[in-house]
CSV table of C-alpha atoms in Angstrom, one decimal:
chain,number,residue,atom,x,y,z
N,73,MET,CA,0.1,-0.1,0.1
N,74,SER,CA,1.9,3.1,-1.3
N,75,GLY,CA,-0.6,6.2,-0.7
N,76,LYS,CA,-0.3,8.0,-4.0
N,77,THR,CA,-1.6,11.1,-5.1
N,78,LYS,CA,-5.2,11.3,-5.9
N,79,SER,CA,-5.8,15.2,-6.6
N,80,ARG,CA,-9.3,16.4,-6.3
N,81,GLU,CA,-10.2,18.4,-9.5
N,82,ASP,CA,-13.7,19.2,-8.0
N,83,LYS,CA,-13.0,22.3,-6.1
N,84,ASP,CA,-16.3,22.1,-4.5
N,85,HIS,CA,-14.6,19.7,-2.1
N,86,ALA,CA,-11.7,22.0,-1.7
N,87,THR,CA,-11.5,24.0,1.6
N,88,LYS,CA,-9.4,27.2,2.3
N,89,GLU,CA,-5.6,26.5,2.3
N,90,PRO,CA,-4.1,26.9,5.6
N,91,GLN,CA,-2.6,30.3,6.3
N,92,LEU,CA,-0.3,29.1,9.0
N,93,LYS,CA,3.2,28.2,7.7
N,94,GLY,CA,3.5,25.5,10.4
N,95,ILE,CA,6.7,23.9,11.9
N,96,VAL,CA,9.3,22.2,9.6
N,97,THR,CA,9.7,18.7,11.1
N,98,ARG,CA,10.6,14.9,10.6
N,99,LEU,CA,8.1,12.3,11.8
N,100,SER,CA,10.2,9.6,13.3
N,101,SER,CA,8.1,6.3,13.7
N,102,ARG,CA,8.4,3.9,16.5
N,103,GLN,CA,8.9,1.4,13.8
N,104,GLY,CA,12.3,2.6,13.0
N,105,PHE,CA,11.5,4.8,9.9
N,106,GLN,CA,11.2,8.3,8.8
N,107,LEU,CA,7.5,9.3,7.4
N,108,GLN,CA,8.5,10.4,3.9
N,109,MET,CA,6.7,11.6,0.6
N,110,GLN,CA,8.1,11.0,-2.6
N,111,PRO,CA,8.1,13.1,-5.6
N,112,ASP,CA,5.3,11.0,-7.3
N,113,GLY,CA,3.2,11.2,-4.2
N,114,THR,CA,4.1,7.9,-2.9
N,115,VAL,CA,4.2,7.8,1.2
N,116,ASN,CA,6.0,5.5,3.2
N,117,GLY,CA,9.0,5.1,5.5
N,118,THR,CA,12.5,5.3,4.9
N,119,LYS,CA,15.6,4.6,7.0
N,120,ASP,CA,17.7,7.5,5.6
N,121,GLU,CA,17.3,10.2,8.3
N,122,ASP,CA,18.6,12.8,6.2
N,123,SER,CA,16.2,12.2,3.6
N,124,SER,CA,14.8,15.3,1.7
N,125,HIS,CA,11.4,13.7,1.2
N,126,ALA,CA,11.0,13.0,4.8
N,127,VAL,CA,10.6,16.7,6.0
N,128,PHE,CA,7.1,18.1,6.5
N,129,ASN,CA,5.2,21.1,7.4
N,130,LEU,CA,3.0,20.3,10.3
N,131,ILE,CA,0.6,23.1,10.2
N,132,PRO,CA,-2.1,24.0,13.1
N,133,VAL,CA,-5.7,24.2,11.5
N,134,GLY,CA,-7.8,23.7,14.7
N,135,LEU,CA,-7.5,22.8,18.3
N,136,ARG,CA,-5.4,19.6,18.4
N,137,VAL,CA,-5.9,19.3,14.6
N,138,VAL,CA,-3.0,19.6,12.1
N,139,ALA,CA,-2.2,19.3,8.4
N,140,ILE,CA,0.8,17.4,7.0
N,141,GLN,CA,2.5,18.9,4.1
N,142,GLY,CA,5.2,17.5,2.4
N,143,VAL,CA,8.1,20.3,1.9
N,144,GLN,CA,9.6,18.9,-1.3
N,145,THR,CA,6.2,18.1,-3.2
N,146,LYS,CA,3.8,20.9,-1.6
N,147,LEU,CA,1.3,17.8,-1.2
N,148,TYR,CA,-1.0,17.1,1.8
N,149,LEU,CA,-1.4,14.0,3.6
N,150,ALA,CA,-5.1,13.0,3.6
N,151,MET,CA,-7.1,9.6,4.6
N,152,ASN,CA,-10.3,8.5,2.8
N,153,ASN,CA,-13.2,7.0,3.7
N,154,GLU,CA,-12.0,3.6,3.4
N,155,GLY,CA,-9.0,4.6,5.5
N,156,PHE,CA,-6.5,4.6,2.7
N,157,LEU,CA,-3.9,7.2,2.7
N,158,TYR,CA,-3.2,9.4,-0.1
N,159,THR,CA,-1.8,12.6,-1.2
N,160,SER,CA,-3.7,15.8,-2.5
N,161,GLU,CA,-2.6,19.0,-4.3
N,162,HIS,CA,-5.4,20.6,-2.4
N,163,PHE,CA,-6.2,21.2,1.4
N,164,THR,CA,-9.7,19.5,2.2
N,165,PRO,CA,-11.4,17.9,5.1
N,166,GLU,CA,-9.7,14.6,4.6
N,167,CYS,CA,-6.2,16.4,5.2
N,168,LYS,CA,-7.1,17.2,9.0
N,169,PHE,CA,-5.5,15.0,11.4
N,170,LYS,CA,-6.3,15.1,15.1
N,171,GLU,CA,-2.8,15.3,16.8
N,172,SER,CA,-2.6,13.4,20.4
N,173,VAL,CA,0.2,12.7,22.9
N,174,PHE,CA,0.6,9.0,23.6
N,175,GLU,CA,2.7,7.6,26.6
N,176,ASN,CA,6.3,8.2,26.5
N,177,TYR,CA,5.9,11.2,24.6
N,178,TYR,CA,5.0,9.4,21.5
N,179,VAL,CA,2.4,11.3,19.3
N,180,THR,CA,-0.6,9.8,17.3
N,181,TYR,CA,-2.4,11.0,14.1
N,182,SER,CA,-5.8,10.2,13.7
N,183,SER,CA,-8.3,11.2,10.8
N,184,MET,CA,-10.7,14.2,11.6
N,185,MET,CA,-13.4,12.9,9.0
N,186,TYR,CA,-13.5,9.2,9.5
N,187,ARG,CA,-13.8,6.5,12.4
N,188,GLN,CA,-15.3,2.9,13.0
N,189,GLN,CA,-18.9,3.5,12.9
N,190,ALA,CA,-19.9,0.9,15.5
N,191,SER,CA,-17.2,1.4,17.9
N,192,GLY,CA,-16.3,4.9,17.3
N,193,ARG,CA,-12.5,3.8,17.2
N,194,ALA,CA,-10.0,6.2,15.6
N,195,TRP,CA,-8.5,5.5,12.2
N,196,TYR,CA,-4.6,6.6,12.6
N,197,LEU,CA,-1.5,7.4,10.5
N,198,GLY,CA,0.7,4.1,10.7
N,199,LEU,CA,3.6,2.5,9.2
N,200,ASN,CA,4.0,-1.3,9.4
N,201,LYS,CA,7.3,-3.1,10.4
N,202,GLU,CA,8.5,-3.0,6.6
N,203,GLY,CA,7.9,0.7,6.2
N,204,GLU,CA,4.8,0.6,4.4
N,205,VAL,CA,1.7,2.7,5.0
N,206,MET,CA,-1.2,0.8,6.6
N,207,LYS,CA,-5.1,1.2,6.3
N,208,GLY,CA,-6.1,3.6,9.1
N,209,ASN,CA,-8.8,1.3,10.3
N,210,HIS,CA,-6.0,-1.7,11.0
N,211,VAL,CA,-3.9,0.9,13.2
N,212,LYS,CA,-4.4,0.8,17.0
N,213,LYS,CA,-3.5,3.7,18.7
N,214,ASN,CA,-1.6,1.4,21.5
N,215,LYS,CA,0.6,0.0,19.1
N,216,ALA,CA,4.2,1.2,17.8
N,217,ALA,CA,2.7,1.5,14.0
N,218,ALA,CA,0.9,4.6,15.3
N,219,HIS,CA,3.6,6.1,17.4
N,220,PHE,CA,5.6,9.2,16.1
N,221,ILE,CA,7.9,11.4,17.4
N,222,PRO,CA,8.1,14.9,15.6
N,223,LYS,CA,11.6,16.4,15.4
N,224,PRO,CA,11.5,20.0,14.4
N,225,LEU,CA,14.4,21.2,12.6
N,226,LYS,CA,16.3,24.0,14.1
N,227,GLY,CA,15.6,27.5,12.6
N,228,ASN,CA,13.0,26.4,9.9
N,229,ALA,CA,9.7,26.9,11.7
N,230,ARG,CA,8.3,30.5,10.7
N,231,LEU,CA,4.9,31.8,11.8
N,232,ASP,CA,3.3,35.0,10.2
N,233,PRO,CA,1.4,36.7,13.0
N,234,GLY,CA,-0.4,38.8,10.3
N,235,LEU,CA,-2.3,36.0,9.4
N,236,LEU,CA,-3.5,35.4,12.9
N,237,ASN,CA,-4.8,38.9,13.2
N,238,PRO,CA,-6.7,40.3,10.1
N,239,GLY,CA,-5.7,43.7,11.1
N,240,SER,CA,-1.9,43.4,11.1
N,241,GLN,CA,-1.6,42.4,7.4
N,242,HIS,CA,1.9,43.6,7.1
N,243,LEU,CA,3.9,42.3,9.7
N,244,PRO,CA,6.8,40.4,8.7
N,245,PRO,CA,7.5,36.8,9.3
N,246,CYS,CA,8.1,36.0,12.8
N,247,PRO,CA,11.3,33.6,13.6
N,248,LEU,CA,10.4,31.1,16.2
N,249,PRO,CA,12.8,30.2,19.0
N,250,ALA,CA,14.5,26.6,18.7
N,251,LEU,CA,12.0,24.2,18.9
N,252,PRO,CA,12.7,21.0,21.5
N,253,ALA,CA,12.0,17.6,20.4
N,254,PRO,CA,9.9,15.5,20.8
N,255,PHE,CA,7.4,17.9,20.9
N,256,GLY,CA,5.1,19.1,18.0
N,257,THR,CA,2.9,22.0,17.2
N,258,HIS,CA,2.0,22.5,20.9
N,259,TYR,CA,5.0,24.4,21.3
N,260,LEU,CA,3.5,27.2,18.9
N,261,ASP,CA,1.1,27.7,22.0
N,262,GLN,CA,3.9,29.0,24.3
N,263,VAL,CA,5.3,31.2,21.6
N,264,LEU,CA,1.8,32.8,20.9
N,265,SER,CA,1.2,33.2,24.4
N,266,GLN,CA,4.8,34.7,24.9
N,267,SER,CA,4.2,36.9,21.6
N,268,GLY,CA,1.0,38.3,23.2
N,269,LEU,CA,-0.8,36.8,20.1
N,270,LYS,CA,-4.2,35.8,21.3
N,271,GLY,CA,-5.8,32.6,21.1
N,272,ARG,CA,-4.8,28.8,21.4
N,273,VAL,CA,-3.6,26.9,18.2
N,274,VAL,CA,-3.2,23.6,19.5
N,275,ASP,CA,-3.7,22.2,23.1
N,276,PHE,CA,-2.4,18.8,24.0
N,277,LYS,CA,-4.3,18.4,27.4
N,278,ASP,CA,-7.0,15.8,27.2
């Protein structure tokens, strides 16, 4: 299962592109792989910790909700109603993932759109032991397949405060301080608070 691009030409299904630039990060799987998005849109795991295809923009798009965009491809990671992962040229509701902290600081990413109808169990982003993406409905949150550690790249995360405050359209991009691993987008919340910007972006407290 490779998770290749399935671009949506029907713009009625596309939603507004995220306005936050997000955190530039690598997503390290507990299975020993780096999540990567190849030029043809294939999503899988790689053992190459320096792969340029394993760098993502982790973009907060709601409360504990993120979009995962490949830096090289500019494609968004998405999950369809059958649990298959794919990549999309446009940001759609299927590109939204709930970001939750599991034990030992591992992070899980589950579809905001779909879950098991009977049990309500979430569908998760996951890699198997061979580094292949799994169907979301086959991934359990307490298994290593679903566990990732975001590793932000120092000096590459930038946030434009003007995009958060419509009345300040001409503010220059604001560089974020060095981001401590293993935490992900919740660190933006601390930065916004220290900068005097109103509103929480991502809250990891359940």
